[in-house]
Amino acid sequence: MKTKLIIATFLASICFAQGKEATDPDKKLTLEEAVEVMAHDIGWWETKGKGMPVGGQPFAIEITKQVRWKEEGKSVEYEFIINQDGEEISYFGHQEYDAAKGIFIYRSKWGEEPETTSHGRYDPVTRTSHAETAPTTPPSPKRVSTITKRVGNDQTHQTLRVFQDDQLIYSHEIVSTRKRPVVSLFNGKDLTGWKNAKYIVEDGVLVCKGGNLVTEKQYTNYIFEFDFLLPPGGNNGLGIHYPGSGDAAYSGMELQILDNSHPRYAKLKDYQFHGSLYTLQAAKRGHLKPVGEWNHEKVTVDGPLVKVELNGVVILEANLDELNKQKPKHKGAKRRSGHICFAGHGAPVKFKNITIKELPSKKP
């Protein structure tokens, strides 16, 4: 019964991440605006929350959703993937916009249950939605109402209520988050996706010959992973929020990539060793593999938070907002987006398995 309740109510309403409790019910979106609203949802989403049947026990909700064009520019199809008794089951719905009425129309069907239809409106100013099950003949005793708000471009928050004969029988609060794919930034053949560099590709590996190797794209929030191999005395850096010119350590910020064990670096300041945010915050030492072996590093940049994991160990956790208070003259630390770069200093440091996964925006 719990699974049936989740599916029936979820499919009947979840797609209205774009509807709205209209302050002006006579105000209609243009067809172009409606297409833009539907296009926003294209992609994969993960939904989590809590279902609350009246008089029953709350339960967790976890559903994966894929949205794709059914007919591009006119309608979208929703696929819901639910784990049912240990097996992944898919259910479908579709949505279109009725320009004459100014409403989104969503239809879905689950198993032997009759098809359900919901109507919703969207307000681009508040980015809030309201949708309700469409009237039927004869009138149905059950009514489903949803209010959904977009948070940034990658998340929606929804409240759902189910009424039977005008009595609340079920509700849920859910959050849907866009799933970002992991993207390879190095194809092992050439420098596609990068610019401004004296780097070469040898045997599928990126080798530094000096200078800054800069991504063509700019990034804001992300998880950046790579493998690196240090030669004796090897020195490089990972520039984040780099504007594309100037010293990456100051116009942006630089995370050190360094052979901590070499005698020439014995007297460095603590913020100059591997993994440190140069001039800003020192990283923990002792987790590099011996020179000549491959290391794996994972860098998470999420709003003001910067975290570095080296070979599975967290060696740096920094809060840029706090660092800005301590070192207000560092211009790069104030940036929250930019290019990523490998900042070479001449040593033939090698790189491979370079990937990025963009994270949801922090904007309200």
mmCIF file of C-alpha atoms in Angstrom:
data_model
loop_
_atom_site.group_PDB
_atom_site.id
_atom_site.type_symbol
_atom_site.label_atom_id
_atom_site.label_comp_id
_atom_site.label_asym_id
_atom_site.label_seq_id
_atom_site.Cartn_x
_atom_site.Cartn_y
_atom_site.Cartn_z
ATOM 1 C CA MET A 1 0.000 0.000 0.000
ATOM 2 C CA LYS A 2 2.826 2.390 0.828
ATOM 3 C CA THR A 3 4.451 1.889 -2.594
ATOM 4 C CA LYS A 4 1.137 2.371 -4.371
ATOM 5 C CA LEU A 5 0.485 5.568 -2.435
ATOM 6 C CA ILE A 6 3.931 6.956 -3.285
ATOM 7 C CA ILE A 7 3.606 6.185 -6.971
ATOM 8 C CA ALA A 8 0.028 7.294 -7.429
ATOM 9 C CA THR A 9 0.404 10.636 -5.693
ATOM 10 C CA PHE A 10 3.918 11.273 -6.949
ATOM 11 C CA LEU A 11 3.094 10.634 -10.584
ATOM 12 C CA ALA A 12 -0.064 12.670 -10.346
ATOM 13 C CA SER A 13 1.742 15.779 -9.232
ATOM 14 C CA ILE A 14 5.526 15.835 -9.171
ATOM 15 C CA CYS A 15 5.976 17.169 -12.667
ATOM 16 C CA PHE A 16 4.695 20.553 -11.669
ATOM 17 C CA ALA A 17 8.014 21.937 -10.633
ATOM 18 C CA GLN A 18 6.745 24.714 -12.843
ATOM 19 C CA GLY A 19 3.200 25.417 -11.801
ATOM 20 C CA LYS A 20 2.106 28.168 -9.453
ATOM 21 C CA GLU A 21 -0.506 29.461 -7.110
ATOM 22 C CA ALA A 22 -1.254 32.357 -9.396
ATOM 23 C CA THR A 23 -1.579 35.796 -7.923
ATOM 24 C CA ASP A 24 -3.189 36.694 -11.229
ATOM 25 C CA PRO A 25 -5.013 33.664 -12.676
ATOM 26 C CA ASP A 26 -5.712 35.574 -15.885
ATOM 27 C CA LYS A 27 -2.030 36.145 -16.574
ATOM 28 C CA LYS A 28 -0.706 33.630 -19.092
ATOM 29 C CA LEU A 29 2.780 32.650 -20.200
ATOM 30 C CA THR A 30 3.602 33.050 -23.851
ATOM 31 C CA LEU A 31 4.348 29.831 -25.702
ATOM 32 C CA GLU A 32 8.038 30.782 -25.776
ATOM 33 C CA GLU A 33 8.054 31.278 -21.984
ATOM 34 C CA ALA A 34 6.300 27.955 -21.471
ATOM 35 C CA VAL A 35 8.843 26.144 -23.654
ATOM 36 C CA GLU A 36 11.646 27.667 -21.591
ATOM 37 C CA VAL A 37 9.963 26.451 -18.408
ATOM 38 C CA MET A 38 9.739 22.894 -19.736
ATOM 39 C CA ALA A 39 13.302 22.987 -21.083
ATOM 40 C CA HIS A 40 14.583 23.818 -17.597
ATOM 41 C CA ASP A 41 13.584 20.357 -16.390
ATOM 42 C CA ILE A 42 15.372 18.394 -19.120
ATOM 43 C CA GLY A 43 17.867 15.978 -17.561
ATOM 44 C CA TRP A 44 18.178 13.619 -14.587
ATOM 45 C CA TRP A 45 16.920 14.434 -11.092
ATOM 46 C CA GLU A 46 17.128 12.732 -7.705
ATOM 47 C CA THR A 47 14.167 13.177 -5.376
ATOM 48 C CA LYS A 48 14.288 12.585 -1.623
ATOM 49 C CA GLY A 49 11.868 13.419 1.141
ATOM 50 C CA LYS A 50 9.341 12.144 3.627
ATOM 51 C CA GLY A 51 5.850 10.773 3.073
ATOM 52 C CA MET A 52 3.359 11.362 5.891
ATOM 53 C CA PRO A 53 0.076 9.418 5.758
ATOM 54 C CA VAL A 54 -2.435 10.748 8.272
ATOM 55 C CA GLY A 55 -2.666 8.260 11.116
ATOM 56 C CA GLY A 56 0.279 6.258 9.788
ATOM 57 C CA GLN A 57 4.049 6.146 10.086
ATOM 58 C CA PRO A 58 6.206 8.581 8.077
ATOM 59 C CA PHE A 59 8.435 6.926 5.486
ATOM 60 C CA ALA A 60 11.344 7.895 3.263
ATOM 61 C CA ILE A 61 10.840 8.739 -0.416
ATOM 62 C CA GLU A 62 13.633 8.191 -2.947
ATOM 63 C CA ILE A 63 12.903 8.421 -6.666
ATOM 64 C CA THR A 64 15.025 9.060 -9.751
ATOM 65 C CA LYS A 65 13.455 11.100 -12.545
ATOM 66 C CA GLN A 66 14.501 11.654 -16.149
ATOM 67 C CA VAL A 67 12.893 14.426 -18.184
ATOM 68 C CA ARG A 68 13.248 14.529 -21.975
ATOM 69 C CA TRP A 69 11.457 16.111 -24.884
ATOM 70 C CA LYS A 70 8.542 14.074 -26.162
ATOM 71 C CA GLU A 71 8.106 16.529 -29.021
ATOM 72 C CA GLU A 72 10.777 19.215 -28.847
ATOM 73 C CA GLY A 73 9.365 22.639 -28.126
ATOM 74 C CA LYS A 74 5.890 21.272 -27.442
ATOM 75 C CA SER A 75 5.814 18.554 -24.762
ATOM 76 C CA VAL A 76 8.057 16.692 -22.349
ATOM 77 C CA GLU A 77 8.041 13.101 -21.082
ATOM 78 C CA TYR A 78 8.848 12.120 -17.522
ATOM 79 C CA GLU A 79 10.258 8.730 -16.527
ATOM 80 C CA PHE A 80 10.180 7.864 -12.823
ATOM 81 C CA ILE A 81 12.481 5.066 -11.682
ATOM 82 C CA ILE A 82 11.377 3.488 -8.413
ATOM 83 C CA ASN A 83 12.874 0.549 -6.533
ATOM 84 C CA GLN A 84 9.892 -1.719 -5.994
ATOM 85 C CA ASP A 85 10.510 -4.974 -4.094
ATOM 86 C CA GLY A 86 14.182 -4.947 -5.082
ATOM 87 C CA GLU A 87 13.484 -4.294 -8.772
ATOM 88 C CA GLU A 88 13.758 -1.006 -10.629
ATOM 89 C CA ILE A 89 10.397 -0.123 -12.184
ATOM 90 C CA SER A 90 9.791 2.782 -14.567
ATOM 91 C CA TYR A 91 6.564 4.788 -14.820
ATOM 92 C CA PHE A 92 5.849 7.569 -17.274
ATOM 93 C CA GLY A 93 3.998 10.844 -17.577
ATOM 94 C CA HIS A 94 3.949 13.698 -20.057
ATOM 95 C CA GLN A 95 3.292 17.417 -19.996
ATOM 96 C CA GLU A 96 2.315 20.103 -22.476
ATOM 97 C CA TYR A 97 1.220 23.721 -22.354
ATOM 98 C CA ASP A 98 -2.249 24.948 -23.284
ATOM 99 C CA ALA A 99 -1.544 28.489 -24.463
ATOM 100 C CA ALA A 100 -5.240 29.366 -24.772
ATOM 101 C CA LYS A 101 -5.898 28.562 -21.104
ATOM 102 C CA GLY A 102 -2.442 29.487 -19.840
ATOM 103 C CA ILE A 103 -1.980 26.176 -17.996
ATOM 104 C CA PHE A 104 0.382 23.230 -18.046
ATOM 105 C CA ILE A 105 -1.418 19.918 -18.508
ATOM 106 C CA TYR A 106 0.184 16.818 -17.061
ATOM 107 C CA ARG A 107 -1.066 13.264 -17.579
ATOM 108 C CA SER A 108 0.180 10.024 -16.059
ATOM 109 C CA LYS A 109 -0.856 6.421 -15.611
ATOM 110 C CA TRP A 110 0.388 3.793 -13.194
ATOM 111 C CA GLY A 111 -0.368 0.119 -13.714
ATOM 112 C CA GLU A 112 -4.100 -0.593 -13.747
ATOM 113 C CA GLU A 113 -4.920 2.717 -12.119
ATOM 114 C CA PRO A 114 -6.938 5.156 -14.290
ATOM 115 C CA GLU A 115 -5.058 7.984 -15.994
ATOM 116 C CA THR A 116 -4.782 11.144 -13.902
ATOM 117 C CA THR A 117 -4.618 14.706 -15.184
ATOM 118 C CA SER A 118 -3.347 17.782 -13.372
ATOM 119 C CA HIS A 119 -3.402 21.469 -14.276
ATOM 120 C CA GLY A 120 -0.786 23.963 -13.147
ATOM 121 C CA ARG A 121 0.304 27.569 -13.573
ATOM 122 C CA TYR A 122 3.736 29.156 -13.374
ATOM 123 C CA ASP A 123 4.861 32.556 -12.112
ATOM 124 C CA PRO A 124 8.366 33.424 -13.390
ATOM 125 C CA VAL A 125 8.705 36.188 -10.794
ATOM 126 C CA THR A 126 8.253 34.057 -7.667
ATOM 127 C CA ARG A 127 9.388 30.818 -9.357
ATOM 128 C CA THR A 128 6.661 29.125 -7.339
ATOM 129 C CA SER A 129 4.036 26.720 -8.587
ATOM 130 C CA HIS A 130 0.587 25.458 -7.813
ATOM 131 C CA ALA A 131 -1.070 22.460 -9.439
ATOM 132 C CA GLU A 132 -4.238 20.478 -8.731
ATOM 133 C CA THR A 133 -5.881 17.412 -10.165
ATOM 134 C CA ALA A 134 -8.235 18.341 -12.968
ATOM 135 C CA PRO A 135 -12.006 18.080 -12.405
ATOM 136 C CA THR A 136 -13.578 14.798 -13.529
ATOM 137 C CA THR A 137 -17.059 13.584 -14.402
ATOM 138 C CA PRO A 138 -18.396 12.267 -12.115
ATOM 139 C CA PRO A 139 -16.429 14.282 -9.550
ATOM 140 C CA SER A 140 -13.678 12.313 -7.818
ATOM 141 C CA PRO A 141 -13.641 12.296 -4.003
ATOM 142 C CA LYS A 142 -9.828 12.540 -4.114
ATOM 143 C CA ARG A 143 -7.962 15.773 -4.739
ATOM 144 C CA VAL A 144 -4.203 16.316 -4.975
ATOM 145 C CA SER A 145 -2.626 19.763 -4.510
ATOM 146 C CA THR A 146 1.048 20.678 -4.890
ATOM 147 C CA ILE A 147 3.092 23.799 -4.304
ATOM 148 C CA THR A 148 6.618 23.767 -5.699
ATOM 149 C CA LYS A 149 9.395 26.347 -5.631
ATOM 150 C CA ARG A 150 12.571 26.431 -7.656
ATOM 151 C CA VAL A 151 15.736 27.022 -5.643
ATOM 152 C CA GLY A 152 18.507 28.134 -7.967
ATOM 153 C CA ASN A 153 18.630 26.264 -11.261
ATOM 154 C CA ASP A 154 19.228 22.793 -9.908
ATOM 155 C CA GLN A 155 16.746 22.174 -7.123
ATOM 156 C CA THR A 156 13.020 22.275 -6.416
ATOM 157 C CA HIS A 157 11.184 22.017 -3.089
ATOM 158 C CA GLN A 158 7.683 20.604 -3.132
ATOM 159 C CA THR A 159 4.846 20.257 -0.653
ATOM 160 C CA LEU A 160 2.039 17.871 -1.625
ATOM 161 C CA ARG A 161 -1.363 17.308 0.009
ATOM 162 C CA VAL A 162 -3.886 14.570 -0.786
ATOM 163 C CA PHE A 163 -7.515 15.025 0.292
ATOM 164 C CA GLN A 164 -10.296 12.443 0.358
ATOM 165 C CA ASP A 165 -13.773 13.990 0.676
ATOM 166 C CA ASP A 166 -11.993 17.219 1.678
ATOM 167 C CA GLN A 167 -10.160 15.463 4.531
ATOM 168 C CA LEU A 168 -6.347 15.389 4.460
ATOM 169 C CA ILE A 169 -5.171 11.786 4.162
ATOM 170 C CA TYR A 170 -1.556 12.153 3.044
ATOM 171 C CA SER A 171 1.193 14.745 2.550
ATOM 172 C CA HIS A 172 4.852 14.839 1.655
ATOM 173 C CA GLU A 173 7.785 17.217 1.582
ATOM 174 C CA ILE A 174 10.373 16.450 -1.071
ATOM 175 C CA VAL A 175 13.478 18.008 -2.605
ATOM 176 C CA SER A 176 14.482 17.248 -6.190
ATOM 177 C CA THR A 177 18.107 17.895 -7.161
ATOM 178 C CA ARG A 178 19.504 17.850 -10.667
ATOM 179 C CA LYS A 179 22.074 15.087 -11.216
ATOM 180 C CA ARG A 180 25.264 16.376 -12.767
ATOM 181 C CA PRO A 181 27.295 13.921 -14.877
ATOM 182 C CA VAL A 182 31.013 13.325 -14.414
ATOM 183 C CA VAL A 183 32.775 14.766 -17.476
ATOM 184 C CA SER A 184 36.264 13.837 -18.659
ATOM 185 C CA LEU A 185 38.491 16.886 -19.237
ATOM 186 C CA PHE A 186 41.369 14.981 -20.855
ATOM 187 C CA ASN A 187 40.921 12.574 -23.755
ATOM 188 C CA GLY A 188 44.433 11.114 -23.605
ATOM 189 C CA LYS A 189 45.165 12.266 -27.164
ATOM 190 C CA ASP A 190 45.404 16.060 -27.303
ATOM 191 C CA LEU A 191 44.608 19.286 -25.416
ATOM 192 C CA THR A 192 40.963 19.567 -26.484
ATOM 193 C CA GLY A 193 39.131 21.695 -23.895
ATOM 194 C CA TRP A 194 42.329 23.426 -22.743
ATOM 195 C CA LYS A 195 44.334 26.461 -23.853
ATOM 196 C CA ASN A 196 47.471 28.570 -23.250
ATOM 197 C CA ALA A 197 49.881 25.783 -22.475
ATOM 198 C CA LYS A 198 53.331 24.315 -22.914
ATOM 199 C CA TYR A 199 52.024 20.878 -22.024
ATOM 200 C CA ILE A 200 52.282 17.786 -24.229
ATOM 201 C CA VAL A 201 50.592 14.395 -24.403
ATOM 202 C CA GLU A 202 52.836 11.327 -24.183
ATOM 203 C CA ASP A 203 51.477 7.768 -24.099
ATOM 204 C CA GLY A 204 48.049 8.999 -23.022
ATOM 205 C CA VAL A 205 49.461 11.121 -20.208
ATOM 206 C CA LEU A 206 49.550 14.917 -19.864
ATOM 207 C CA VAL A 207 53.085 16.180 -19.206
ATOM 208 C CA CYS A 208 53.952 19.674 -18.019
ATOM 209 C CA LYS A 209 56.585 21.641 -19.926
ATOM 210 C CA GLY A 210 55.845 24.932 -18.165
ATOM 211 C CA GLY A 211 53.193 27.642 -17.977
ATOM 212 C CA ASN A 212 49.487 27.552 -17.183
ATOM 213 C CA LEU A 213 47.266 24.984 -18.861
ATOM 214 C CA VAL A 214 43.801 26.583 -18.648
ATOM 215 C CA THR A 215 40.330 25.124 -19.180
ATOM 216 C CA GLU A 216 38.369 26.743 -21.979
ATOM 217 C CA LYS A 217 35.265 26.761 -19.804
ATOM 218 C CA GLN A 218 34.738 28.519 -16.500
ATOM 219 C CA TYR A 219 33.284 26.742 -13.475
ATOM 220 C CA THR A 220 31.638 27.731 -10.211
ATOM 221 C CA ASN A 221 30.846 24.741 -7.977
ATOM 222 C CA TYR A 222 32.361 21.376 -8.803
ATOM 223 C CA ILE A 223 34.278 18.231 -7.882
ATOM 224 C CA PHE A 224 37.550 18.040 -9.804
ATOM 225 C CA GLU A 225 39.526 14.788 -9.728
ATOM 226 C CA PHE A 226 42.861 13.827 -11.248
ATOM 227 C CA ASP A 227 45.851 11.503 -10.930
ATOM 228 C CA PHE A 228 49.338 13.013 -10.797
ATOM 229 C CA LEU A 229 52.894 11.721 -10.704
ATOM 230 C CA LEU A 230 55.667 13.857 -9.250
ATOM 231 C CA PRO A 231 59.281 13.605 -10.387
ATOM 232 C CA PRO A 232 61.950 14.328 -7.725
ATOM 233 C CA GLY A 233 61.490 17.954 -6.704
ATOM 234 C CA GLY A 234 58.336 18.235 -8.790
ATOM 235 C CA ASN A 235 56.375 21.472 -8.466
ATOM 236 C CA ASN A 236 53.025 22.424 -10.033
ATOM 237 C CA GLY A 237 49.719 23.839 -8.849
ATOM 238 C CA LEU A 238 45.984 23.627 -9.395
ATOM 239 C CA GLY A 239 44.517 27.054 -10.043
ATOM 240 C CA ILE A 240 40.870 27.553 -9.099
ATOM 241 C CA HIS A 241 38.588 30.497 -9.958
ATOM 242 C CA TYR A 242 41.387 31.690 -12.242
ATOM 243 C CA PRO A 243 40.339 34.710 -14.372
ATOM 244 C CA GLY A 244 42.580 33.588 -17.237
ATOM 245 C CA SER A 245 45.502 35.967 -16.757
ATOM 246 C CA GLY A 246 47.985 36.879 -14.064
ATOM 247 C CA ASP A 247 49.518 34.685 -11.389
ATOM 248 C CA ALA A 248 47.036 31.900 -10.601
ATOM 249 C CA ALA A 249 47.976 32.046 -6.906
ATOM 250 C CA TYR A 250 46.834 35.657 -6.576
ATOM 251 C CA SER A 251 44.419 36.545 -9.393
ATOM 252 C CA GLY A 252 42.645 33.295 -8.517
ATOM 253 C CA MET A 253 43.813 30.768 -5.933
ATOM 254 C CA GLU A 254 46.356 27.968 -6.209
ATOM 255 C CA LEU A 255 46.391 24.569 -4.515
ATOM 256 C CA GLN A 256 49.954 23.311 -4.292
ATOM 257 C CA ILE A 257 51.121 20.185 -6.157
ATOM 258 C CA LEU A 258 54.568 19.537 -4.735
ATOM 259 C CA ASP A 259 57.154 16.888 -3.810
ATOM 260 C CA ASN A 260 57.143 17.609 -0.078
ATOM 261 C CA SER A 261 60.029 15.184 0.487
ATOM 262 C CA HIS A 262 62.676 16.968 -1.579
ATOM 263 C CA PRO A 263 65.481 18.664 0.413
ATOM 264 C CA ARG A 264 65.105 21.939 -1.508
ATOM 265 C CA TYR A 265 61.661 22.391 0.050
ATOM 266 C CA ALA A 266 62.671 21.646 3.647
ATOM 267 C CA LYS A 267 62.346 25.250 4.785
ATOM 268 C CA LEU A 268 59.096 26.178 3.053
ATOM 269 C CA LYS A 269 56.319 27.937 4.910
ATOM 270 C CA ASP A 270 53.486 25.653 5.958
ATOM 271 C CA TYR A 271 51.108 27.032 3.304
ATOM 272 C CA GLN A 272 53.568 26.099 0.522
ATOM 273 C CA PHE A 273 53.426 22.318 0.921
ATOM 274 C CA HIS A 274 51.290 19.984 -1.179
ATOM 275 C CA GLY A 275 47.536 20.530 -1.033
ATOM 276 C CA SER A 276 47.811 23.897 0.679
ATOM 277 C CA LEU A 277 45.850 26.914 -0.499
ATOM 278 C CA TYR A 278 48.869 29.054 -1.313
ATOM 279 C CA THR A 279 49.393 31.936 1.169
ATOM 280 C CA LEU A 280 45.937 31.248 2.634
ATOM 281 C CA GLN A 281 45.779 27.918 4.494
ATOM 282 C CA ALA A 282 48.118 24.984 5.105
ATOM 283 C CA ALA A 283 47.220 21.378 4.328
ATOM 284 C CA LYS A 284 47.996 18.284 6.366
ATOM 285 C CA ARG A 285 51.183 16.500 5.358
ATOM 286 C CA GLY A 286 52.197 12.857 5.206
ATOM 287 C CA HIS A 287 49.768 11.426 2.651
ATOM 288 C CA LEU A 288 51.704 11.676 -0.623
ATOM 289 C CA LYS A 289 52.864 8.405 -2.152
ATOM 290 C CA PRO A 290 56.598 7.971 -2.809
ATOM 291 C CA VAL A 291 58.020 10.000 -5.684
ATOM 292 C CA GLY A 292 57.473 8.179 -8.969
ATOM 293 C CA GLU A 293 54.105 6.683 -7.934
ATOM 294 C CA TRP A 294 50.692 7.924 -9.037
ATOM 295 C CA ASN A 295 48.571 9.867 -6.527
ATOM 296 C CA HIS A 296 44.842 10.585 -6.725
ATOM 297 C CA GLU A 297 43.431 13.936 -5.693
ATOM 298 C CA LYS A 298 39.822 15.090 -5.322
ATOM 299 C CA VAL A 299 39.114 18.813 -5.014
ATOM 300 C CA THR A 300 35.634 20.015 -4.060
ATOM 301 C CA VAL A 301 34.783 23.681 -4.606
ATOM 302 C CA ASP A 302 31.290 24.464 -3.352
ATOM 303 C CA GLY A 303 30.472 28.109 -2.721
ATOM 304 C CA PRO A 304 33.011 29.351 -0.146
ATOM 305 C CA LEU A 305 34.081 25.819 0.793
ATOM 306 C CA VAL A 306 37.236 24.231 -0.643
ATOM 307 C CA LYS A 307 38.156 20.658 0.287
ATOM 308 C CA VAL A 308 41.149 18.605 -0.856
ATOM 309 C CA GLU A 309 41.295 14.823 -0.524
ATOM 310 C CA LEU A 310 44.627 13.154 -1.285
ATOM 311 C CA ASN A 311 44.640 9.389 -1.753
ATOM 312 C CA GLY A 312 41.391 9.146 0.178
ATOM 313 C CA VAL A 313 42.445 11.405 3.083
ATOM 314 C CA VAL A 314 41.058 14.910 3.650
ATOM 315 C CA ILE A 315 44.105 17.177 3.901
ATOM 316 C CA LEU A 316 42.453 20.591 3.550
ATOM 317 C CA GLU A 317 39.090 22.117 4.444
ATOM 318 C CA ALA A 318 38.942 25.851 3.885
ATOM 319 C CA ASN A 319 36.189 28.458 4.121
ATOM 320 C CA LEU A 320 36.927 31.312 1.741
ATOM 321 C CA ASP A 321 34.535 33.671 3.509
ATOM 322 C CA GLU A 322 36.510 33.247 6.714
ATOM 323 C CA LEU A 323 39.848 33.524 4.911
ATOM 324 C CA ASN A 324 38.703 36.774 3.320
ATOM 325 C CA LYS A 325 38.232 38.227 6.800
ATOM 326 C CA GLN A 326 41.729 37.131 7.820
ATOM 327 C CA LYS A 327 43.449 38.155 4.573
ATOM 328 C CA PRO A 328 41.307 40.822 2.932
ATOM 329 C CA LYS A 329 44.010 41.874 0.438
ATOM 330 C CA HIS A 330 43.928 38.566 -1.444
ATOM 331 C CA LYS A 331 41.800 39.419 -4.480
ATOM 332 C CA GLY A 332 41.589 35.884 -5.826
ATOM 333 C CA ALA A 333 39.999 34.540 -2.643
ATOM 334 C CA LYS A 334 37.023 36.798 -3.249
ATOM 335 C CA ARG A 335 36.227 35.132 -6.578
ATOM 336 C CA ARG A 336 33.535 32.435 -6.755
ATOM 337 C CA SER A 337 33.973 31.283 -10.357
ATOM 338 C CA GLY A 338 36.589 31.097 -13.085
ATOM 339 C CA HIS A 339 38.813 28.776 -15.067
ATOM 340 C CA ILE A 340 40.693 25.802 -13.676
ATOM 341 C CA CYS A 341 44.385 25.556 -14.559
ATOM 342 C CA PHE A 342 47.489 23.498 -13.971
ATOM 343 C CA ALA A 343 50.151 26.052 -13.031
ATOM 344 C CA GLY A 344 53.457 24.647 -14.250
ATOM 345 C CA HIS A 345 56.856 25.695 -12.928
ATOM 346 C CA GLY A 346 59.007 23.731 -15.366
ATOM 347 C CA ALA A 347 59.062 20.300 -13.712
ATOM 348 C CA PRO A 348 57.655 17.437 -15.874
ATOM 349 C CA VAL A 349 54.748 16.623 -13.555
ATOM 350 C CA LYS A 350 52.367 14.135 -15.190
ATOM 351 C CA PHE A 351 48.552 14.034 -15.092
ATOM 352 C CA LYS A 352 45.816 11.638 -16.188
ATOM 353 C CA ASN A 353 42.181 10.654 -15.428
ATOM 354 C CA ILE A 354 41.104 14.295 -15.186
ATOM 355 C CA THR A 355 37.347 14.685 -14.558
ATOM 356 C CA ILE A 356 34.880 17.269 -13.321
ATOM 357 C CA LYS A 357 31.378 17.047 -11.915
ATOM 358 C CA GLU A 358 29.566 20.354 -11.653
ATOM 359 C CA LEU A 359 27.529 20.903 -8.490
ATOM 360 C CA PRO A 360 24.204 22.737 -8.102
ATOM 361 C CA SER A 361 24.236 26.496 -7.914
ATOM 362 C CA LYS A 362 24.096 28.081 -4.469
ATOM 363 C CA LYS A 363 21.965 30.971 -5.716
ATOM 364 C CA PRO A 364 18.482 31.317 -4.118
#
